[in-house]
PDB file of C-alpha atoms in Angstrom:
ATOM      1  CA  UNK A  10      79.326 177.838 -67.922  1.00 42.00           C
ATOM      2  CA  UNK A  11      80.080 181.265 -69.213  1.00 47.00           C
ATOM      3  CA  UNK A  12      79.283 182.626 -72.654  1.00 48.00           C
ATOM      4  CA  UNK A  13      80.921 185.826 -73.818  1.00 50.00           C
ATOM      5  CA  UNK A  14      79.919 187.597 -76.962  1.00 50.00           C
ATOM      6  CA  UNK A  15      81.747 190.104 -79.102  1.00 52.00           C
ATOM      7  CA  UNK A  16      79.946 192.273 -81.612  1.00 52.00           C
ATOM      8  CA  UNK A  17      81.382 192.822 -85.066  1.00 54.00           C
ATOM      9  CA  UNK A  18      79.145 195.221 -86.868  1.00 55.00           C
ATOM     10  CA  UNK A  19      75.772 193.586 -86.617  1.00 58.00           C
ATOM     11  CA  UNK A  20      77.068 190.021 -86.263  1.00 59.00           C
ATOM     12  CA  UNK A  21      77.196 188.595 -82.752  1.00 58.00           C
ATOM     13  CA  UNK A  22      79.763 185.795 -82.308  1.00 58.00           C
ATOM     14  CA  UNK A  23      80.433 183.668 -79.291  1.00 60.00           C
ATOM     15  CA  UNK A  24      83.993 183.357 -78.088  1.00 63.00           C
ATOM     16  CA  UNK A  25      83.081 180.177 -76.239  1.00 65.00           C
ATOM     17  CA  UNK A  26      82.708 176.975 -78.213  1.00 67.00           C
ATOM     18  CA  UNK A  27      80.727 174.113 -76.812  1.00 72.00           C
ATOM     19  CA  UNK A  28      82.477 170.868 -77.753  1.00 81.00           C
ATOM     20  CA  UNK A  29      80.311 167.887 -78.607  1.00 85.00           C
ATOM     21  CA  UNK A  30      81.690 164.456 -77.787  1.00 89.00           C
ATOM     22  CA  UNK A  31      80.772 162.817 -81.085  1.00 93.00           C
ATOM     23  CA  UNK A  32      81.774 159.308 -79.954  1.00 95.00           C
ATOM     24  CA  UNK A  33      79.610 159.525 -76.825  1.00 96.00           C
ATOM     25  CA  UNK A  34      76.736 160.902 -78.892  1.00 96.00           C
ATOM     26  CA  UNK A  35      76.994 158.068 -81.431  1.00 97.00           C
ATOM     27  CA  UNK A  36      77.335 155.418 -78.698  1.00 98.00           C
ATOM     28  CA  UNK A  37      74.254 156.765 -76.923  1.00 97.00           C
ATOM     29  CA  UNK A  38      72.333 156.926 -80.216  1.00 97.00           C
ATOM     30  CA  UNK A  39      73.312 153.303 -80.870  1.00 98.00           C
ATOM     31  CA  UNK A  40      71.891 152.290 -77.534  1.00 98.00           C
ATOM     32  CA  UNK A  41      68.735 154.320 -78.155  1.00 96.00           C
ATOM     33  CA  UNK A  42      68.138 152.819 -81.585  1.00 97.00           C
ATOM     34  CA  UNK A  43      68.794 149.326 -80.262  1.00 97.00           C
ATOM     35  CA  UNK A  44      66.223 149.977 -77.559  1.00 96.00           C
ATOM     36  CA  UNK A  45      63.716 151.021 -80.187  1.00 95.00           C
ATOM     37  CA  UNK A  46      64.457 147.868 -82.167  1.00 97.00           C
ATOM     38  CA  UNK A  47      64.013 145.703 -79.069  1.00 97.00           C
ATOM     39  CA  UNK A  48      60.686 147.429 -78.258  1.00 95.00           C
ATOM     40  CA  UNK A  49      59.491 146.589 -81.788  1.00 94.00           C
ATOM     41  CA  UNK A  50      60.652 142.981 -81.426  1.00 96.00           C
ATOM     42  CA  UNK A  51      58.763 142.710 -78.144  1.00 95.00           C
ATOM     43  CA  UNK A  52      55.594 144.028 -79.814  1.00 93.00           C
ATOM     44  CA  UNK A  53      55.600 141.195 -82.348  1.00 93.00           C
ATOM     45  CA  UNK A  54      54.254 137.788 -81.525  1.00 91.00           C
ATOM     46  CA  UNK A  55      56.473 134.772 -81.944  1.00 91.00           C
ATOM     47  CA  UNK A  56      54.915 133.745 -85.234  1.00 92.00           C
ATOM     48  CA  UNK A  57      55.511 137.188 -86.738  1.00 91.00           C
ATOM     49  CA  UNK A  58      59.196 136.952 -85.884  1.00 93.00           C
ATOM     50  CA  UNK A  59      59.670 133.651 -87.731  1.00 93.00           C
ATOM     51  CA  UNK A  60      57.239 134.244 -90.635  1.00 92.00           C
ATOM     52  CA  UNK A  61      58.191 135.584 -94.059  1.00 90.00           C
ATOM     53  CA  UNK A  62      55.977 138.553 -94.959  1.00 80.00           C
ATOM     54  CA  UNK A  63      54.430 137.759 -98.307  1.00 81.00           C
ATOM     55  CA  UNK A  64      56.318 134.515 -98.480  1.00 84.00           C
ATOM     56  CA  UNK A  65      59.400 136.093-100.095  1.00 87.00           C
ATOM     57  CA  UNK A  66      60.762 138.511 -97.498  1.00 88.00           C
ATOM     58  CA  UNK A  67      63.429 137.531 -94.963  1.00 93.00           C
ATOM     59  CA  UNK A  68      62.082 136.824 -91.511  1.00 95.00           C
ATOM     60  CA  UNK A  69      62.674 139.133 -88.546  1.00 96.00           C
ATOM     61  CA  UNK A  70      64.861 136.366 -87.146  1.00 96.00           C
ATOM     62  CA  UNK A  71      67.047 136.433 -90.271  1.00 96.00           C
ATOM     63  CA  UNK A  72      67.592 140.160 -90.452  1.00 97.00           C
ATOM     64  CA  UNK A  73      68.005 140.459 -86.677  1.00 98.00           C
ATOM     65  CA  UNK A  74      70.806 137.924 -86.949  1.00 98.00           C
ATOM     66  CA  UNK A  75      72.338 140.044 -89.740  1.00 97.00           C
ATOM     67  CA  UNK A  76      72.115 143.208 -87.594  1.00 98.00           C
ATOM     68  CA  UNK A  77      73.666 141.490 -84.562  1.00 98.00           C
ATOM     69  CA  UNK A  78      76.414 139.946 -86.692  1.00 97.00           C
ATOM     70  CA  UNK A  79      77.251 143.268 -88.295  1.00 97.00           C
ATOM     71  CA  UNK A  80      77.288 144.948 -84.843  1.00 98.00           C
ATOM     72  CA  UNK A  81      79.796 142.368 -83.617  1.00 97.00           C
ATOM     73  CA  UNK A  82      81.993 142.612 -86.708  1.00 96.00           C
ATOM     74  CA  UNK A  83      82.100 146.401 -86.557  1.00 98.00           C
ATOM     75  CA  UNK A  84      82.875 146.316 -82.790  1.00 98.00           C
ATOM     76  CA  UNK A  85      85.879 144.091 -83.618  1.00 97.00           C
ATOM     77  CA  UNK A  86      87.019 146.478 -86.356  1.00 97.00           C
ATOM     78  CA  UNK A  87      86.705 149.460 -84.018  1.00 98.00           C
ATOM     79  CA  UNK A  88      88.821 147.690 -81.410  1.00 97.00           C
ATOM     80  CA  UNK A  89      91.463 146.985 -84.041  1.00 95.00           C
ATOM     81  CA  UNK A  90      90.781 143.237 -83.997  1.00 95.00           C
ATOM     82  CA  UNK A  91      90.779 141.021 -87.025  1.00 89.00           C
ATOM     83  CA  UNK A  92      87.229 140.290 -88.147  1.00 84.00           C
ATOM     84  CA  UNK A  93      87.494 137.326 -90.458  1.00 80.00           C
ATOM     85  CA  UNK A  94      84.862 136.736 -93.126  1.00 83.00           C
ATOM     86  CA  UNK A  95      82.405 134.009 -92.251  1.00 88.00           C
ATOM     87  CA  UNK A  96      81.696 131.033 -94.492  1.00 90.00           C
ATOM     88  CA  UNK A  97      78.130 130.322 -95.518  1.00 91.00           C
ATOM     89  CA  UNK A  98      78.069 127.504 -92.976  1.00 95.00           C
ATOM     90  CA  UNK A  99      79.283 129.796 -90.169  1.00 94.00           C
ATOM     91  CA  UNK A 100      76.678 132.428 -91.077  1.00 92.00           C
ATOM     92  CA  UNK A 101      73.967 129.770 -91.043  1.00 94.00           C
ATOM     93  CA  UNK A 102      75.130 128.515 -87.621  1.00 96.00           C
ATOM     94  CA  UNK A 103      75.123 132.064 -86.250  1.00 96.00           C
ATOM     95  CA  UNK A 104      71.671 132.713 -87.670  1.00 95.00           C
ATOM     96  CA  UNK A 105      70.379 129.486 -86.071  1.00 96.00           C
ATOM     97  CA  UNK A 106      71.156 131.019 -82.668  1.00 97.00           C
ATOM     98  CA  UNK A 107      68.287 133.436 -83.236  1.00 97.00           C
ATOM     99  CA  UNK A 108      65.778 130.626 -82.746  1.00 94.00           C
ATOM    100  CA  UNK A 109      63.029 132.552 -81.014  1.00 96.00           C
ATOM    101  CA  UNK A 110      61.935 136.041 -79.956  1.00 96.00           C
ATOM    102  CA  UNK A 111      63.770 135.908 -76.598  1.00 97.00           C
ATOM    103  CA  UNK A 112      67.060 135.003 -78.307  1.00 97.00           C
ATOM    104  CA  UNK A 113      66.598 137.720 -80.903  1.00 98.00           C
ATOM    105  CA  UNK A 114      66.062 140.314 -78.176  1.00 98.00           C
ATOM    106  CA  UNK A 115      68.973 139.090 -76.064  1.00 98.00           C
ATOM    107  CA  UNK A 116      71.459 138.821 -78.937  1.00 98.00           C
ATOM    108  CA  UNK A 117      70.443 142.111 -80.555  1.00 98.00           C
ATOM    109  CA  UNK A 118      70.762 143.888 -77.196  1.00 98.00           C
ATOM    110  CA  UNK A 119      74.168 142.441 -76.316  1.00 98.00           C
ATOM    111  CA  UNK A 120      75.636 143.017 -79.786  1.00 98.00           C
ATOM    112  CA  UNK A 121      74.403 146.620 -79.770  1.00 98.00           C
ATOM    113  CA  UNK A 122      75.926 147.223 -76.355  1.00 98.00           C
ATOM    114  CA  UNK A 123      79.208 145.751 -77.624  1.00 98.00           C
ATOM    115  CA  UNK A 124      79.111 148.120 -80.584  1.00 98.00           C
ATOM    116  CA  UNK A 125      78.281 151.166 -78.403  1.00 98.00           C
ATOM    117  CA  UNK A 126      81.108 150.303 -75.996  1.00 98.00           C
ATOM    118  CA  UNK A 127      83.565 149.906 -78.846  1.00 98.00           C
ATOM    119  CA  UNK A 128      82.561 153.320 -80.184  1.00 98.00           C
ATOM    120  CA  UNK A 129      83.000 154.898 -76.700  1.00 97.00           C
ATOM    121  CA  UNK A 130      86.389 153.364 -76.034  1.00 97.00           C
ATOM    122  CA  UNK A 131      88.007 153.815 -79.434  1.00 97.00           C
ATOM    123  CA  UNK A 132      90.546 156.608 -79.498  1.00 95.00           C
ATOM    124  CA  UNK A 133      89.771 159.681 -81.555  1.00 93.00           C
ATOM    125  CA  UNK A 134      92.834 158.956 -83.679  1.00 96.00           C
ATOM    126  CA  UNK A 135      91.849 155.358 -84.379  1.00 97.00           C
ATOM    127  CA  UNK A 136      88.402 156.416 -85.590  1.00 97.00           C
ATOM    128  CA  UNK A 137      90.092 158.161 -88.560  1.00 97.00           C
ATOM    129  CA  UNK A 138      91.843 154.944 -89.627  1.00 97.00           C
ATOM    130  CA  UNK A 139      90.628 153.242 -92.776  1.00 97.00           C
ATOM    131  CA  UNK A 140      89.505 149.611 -92.541  1.00 96.00           C
ATOM    132  CA  UNK A 141      88.794 147.064 -95.264  1.00 92.00           C
ATOM    133  CA  UNK A 142      85.404 145.438 -95.210  1.00 92.00           C
ATOM    134  CA  UNK A 143      84.467 141.895 -96.197  1.00 88.00           C
ATOM    135  CA  UNK A 144      82.596 143.119 -99.303  1.00 88.00           C
ATOM    136  CA  UNK A 145      85.692 144.913-100.654  1.00 91.00           C
ATOM    137  CA  UNK A 146      84.920 148.475 -99.651  1.00 94.00           C
ATOM    138  CA  UNK A 147      87.114 150.556 -97.355  1.00 96.00           C
ATOM    139  CA  UNK A 148      86.065 153.416 -95.090  1.00 97.00           C
ATOM    140  CA  UNK A 149      87.108 155.139 -91.904  1.00 98.00           C
ATOM    141  CA  UNK A 150      86.166 153.528 -88.618  1.00 98.00           C
ATOM    142  CA  UNK A 151      84.046 156.621 -87.950  1.00 97.00           C
ATOM    143  CA  UNK A 152      82.061 156.092 -91.140  1.00 98.00           C
ATOM    144  CA  UNK A 153      81.732 152.387 -90.417  1.00 98.00           C
ATOM    145  CA  UNK A 154      80.408 153.047 -86.923  1.00 98.00           C
ATOM    146  CA  UNK A 155      77.834 155.444 -88.378  1.00 97.00           C
ATOM    147  CA  UNK A 156      76.866 152.946 -91.065  1.00 97.00           C
ATOM    148  CA  UNK A 157      76.394 150.202 -88.493  1.00 98.00           C
ATOM    149  CA  UNK A 158      74.213 152.315 -86.234  1.00 97.00           C
ATOM    150  CA  UNK A 159      72.085 153.358 -89.214  1.00 97.00           C
ATOM    151  CA  UNK A 160      71.882 149.679 -90.189  1.00 98.00           C
ATOM    152  CA  UNK A 161      70.061 148.948 -86.923  1.00 98.00           C
ATOM    153  CA  UNK A 162      67.598 151.732 -87.662  1.00 96.00           C
ATOM    154  CA  UNK A 163      67.104 150.564 -91.244  1.00 97.00           C
ATOM    155  CA  UNK A 164      66.081 147.068 -90.168  1.00 96.00           C
ATOM    156  CA  UNK A 165      63.874 148.468 -87.394  1.00 96.00           C
ATOM    157  CA  UNK A 166      61.892 149.929 -90.280  1.00 93.00           C
ATOM    158  CA  UNK A 167      61.335 146.388 -91.504  1.00 93.00           C
ATOM    159  CA  UNK A 168      60.030 145.447 -88.077  1.00 94.00           C
ATOM    160  CA  UNK A 169      57.637 148.387 -88.264  1.00 91.00           C
ATOM    161  CA  UNK A 170      56.391 147.189 -91.657  1.00 89.00           C
ATOM    162  CA  UNK A 171      55.796 143.695 -90.270  1.00 90.00           C
ATOM    163  CA  UNK A 172      53.830 145.248 -87.372  1.00 88.00           C
ATOM    164  CA  UNK A 173      51.712 147.257 -89.809  1.00 86.00           C
ATOM    165  CA  UNK A 174      51.025 144.181 -91.988  1.00 85.00           C
ATOM    166  CA  UNK A 175      49.826 142.412 -88.816  1.00 83.00           C
ATOM    167  CA  UNK A 176      47.451 145.319 -88.085  1.00 81.00           C
ATOM    168  CA  UNK A 177      49.535 146.991 -85.392  1.00 78.00           C
ATOM    169  CA  UNK A 178      49.729 150.760 -86.030  1.00 74.00           C
ATOM    170  CA  UNK A 179      51.141 151.631 -82.590  1.00 76.00           C
ATOM    171  CA  UNK A 180      54.541 153.216 -82.057  1.00 72.00           C
ATOM    172  CA  UNK A 181      56.296 150.902 -79.597  1.00 73.00           C
ATOM    173  CA  UNK A 182      59.595 152.792 -79.314  1.00 74.00           C
ATOM    174  CA  UNK A 183      58.663 154.197 -75.906  1.00 69.00           C
ATOM    175  CA  UNK A 184      57.228 150.946 -74.478  1.00 72.00           C
ATOM    176  CA  UNK A 185      60.528 150.060 -72.845  1.00 59.00           C
TER     177      UNK A 185
END
């Protein structure tokens, strides 16, 4: 690795540009965030995963199913596959698969890996394509991949809140 500099007046500029592989970075960040989410799932006991905080909030099982389902839908979109909208019955059947902590961990992990792989293997050109989303919005595949990765992180915050409400103030992200 060689860096050469040229001086223009008092400004020093590099003639060598380090290229960042944005797709690889996002895929790795997706895996990292998914690992953090899984560590937080593991830190909860089984009853905390299936209980509604305050009686009105969605359970960790419910929003974990949402995260995994969104991961899978976005992976399909990134691969250029058709991702049909699910009926209420199909969503309920999918959610029922997240029947316990072990299933939540397994399905979240595999869906996140599918998303990360789809990000890695999408061509740079295809990531600029615009896709239509089930809720009527359209965005580039790049923006959608970013949204999906951030969605994992968003719901991990909910897991952290559940931990805190159960008296657990530890940071479990590095327990893996």
